[in-house]
């Protein structure tokens, strides 16, 4: 007689166990998900900004989702510098035209992609941004050029509502 | 040892017959046989227990006055410092207590490394210890975030961003940790909750640590096996109770020196500036006790690589009992290991120094060499030493190394005659 024969009891054990495991897993989810961004945080997910007070060569920093966003009205020299870079030389190749909808306005999340510090503007070896925490250098298009950061400064979703107003988020 | 114990009072006997708690405590604290030659490096276990209890008690009362909300936290800490009766004292004890806790735990770990206390049959004591160390790191880090100063905020930002290095799910994981899209109130509240919970988990692990210790008994400076209850052991009480108490008093003198004379020496002045999400401080440094690991993180030019290396630097400790292939425990009888272990200690201190410097130029190069050596110690030096080192002969008992040549001869003659 085979001792490995599947009995009704084995079947009951397995199905009961599976049912309990699925139940426990579904009950665990609320305890995990409660830590995710809540409705009040998500409700603050977009910001509108008036661009009129900003003159060329000036930047402002606005808060969006609790993070700083840099809005820089670039000078012609900065735009030219950003455009003439050979993409093959970049650790994270992205054309300047893909990063700025309107070349005059550079809008990006002001958080270093390494470990989240706020880079300082118009500093560093590439005349763009420099992160004081661990020494990442970004160029005038916010692209990583030197240092430990893995990617370029993030470009948030934004639209020009009209000539002088943008909406981030 | 504990079976023969009978409480003197009738109430004690009544209780003990129903729950032999007194038996348990008695057995582990009073007649527990301890090697007779433990030096002062062995007193740090008791000192660490004291530190844990101090942190729990001061933390408990601080929590009665602290408010875990991004808008109120900084002000509530200032309120503790200025308004709450003796609030300044309680907070300075808690803040400096954390530093001294780490000072003591590093000495405790260094002792274990030097005398080979992690080796068979004490591997599990060591591994539980590594977990306690991990929990201590997490607890201290979360506690440092609570005052919500600039270093708190940016320390929390840098460390939680380490999780964004995880491929694919990194961003979701960090948003989940933050409860938002950046460090803010939700993170502060959950860090406070966990900071409150973890010391009790540490306490539970400490009980397991001591329990596991009392199975084989203490290691000793000679690193040899000692028969419990033989001439080589003495009862824990009064011998080591008194020794531990004396060491604790000396430790308390240092502790009080920090609390009353230089309470902010080990802190960072930037943490007295309220958190500002728009401005990163010039130079972010963690508390001194994390500096060696911070130096390892920064020595790697790659984000994920740096995180993996930093975590490995701690995780590798858990494998130490098997990486060290030598059967001889104490560095006293291992002429080569004795030099390498000091080199390792010096290297960790060097890493700590580098962690406080800016990560560029010469510092970065030295940091990379020191990081490589840290791992080489575990992966290359320790496994090889077991095979190539010629160890010194071990004594047969704890008494032997301290006997004069004549006494040794007499003893040998006596044992020869009796045999």
XYZ file of C-alpha atoms in Angstrom, chain A residues 72 74-87 89-90 94-96 103 122-129 138-143 145:
36
model
C 15.298 79.246 -14.192
C 18.189 80.946 -18.746
C 20.458 83.453 -20.463
C 21.282 82.948 -24.138
C 24.835 81.925 -23.185
C 23.512 79.160 -20.932
C 21.150 77.883 -23.607
C 23.962 77.816 -26.169
C 26.229 76.016 -23.729
C 23.559 73.410 -23.024
C 22.859 72.840 -26.717
C 26.424 72.452 -27.934
C 27.254 69.521 -25.620
C 28.030 66.278 -27.396
C 25.421 63.795 -26.132
C 29.889 62.650 -23.454
C 26.978 62.541 -21.026
C 19.340 63.713 -22.962
C 19.124 66.572 -25.474
C 18.468 70.023 -24.030
C 14.497 76.837 -24.129
C 25.209 78.475 -10.741
C 28.006 76.598 -9.060
C 30.252 73.698 -9.949
C 32.509 72.855 -12.863
C 29.757 73.170 -15.482
C 28.250 76.467 -14.409
C 24.942 74.775 -13.615
C 24.193 73.208 -10.251
C 25.167 69.427 -13.151
C 25.329 71.553 -16.309
C 23.142 74.476 -17.456
C 20.494 71.969 -18.538
C 20.538 70.175 -15.158
C 22.295 67.152 -16.611
C 28.291 65.656 -15.640
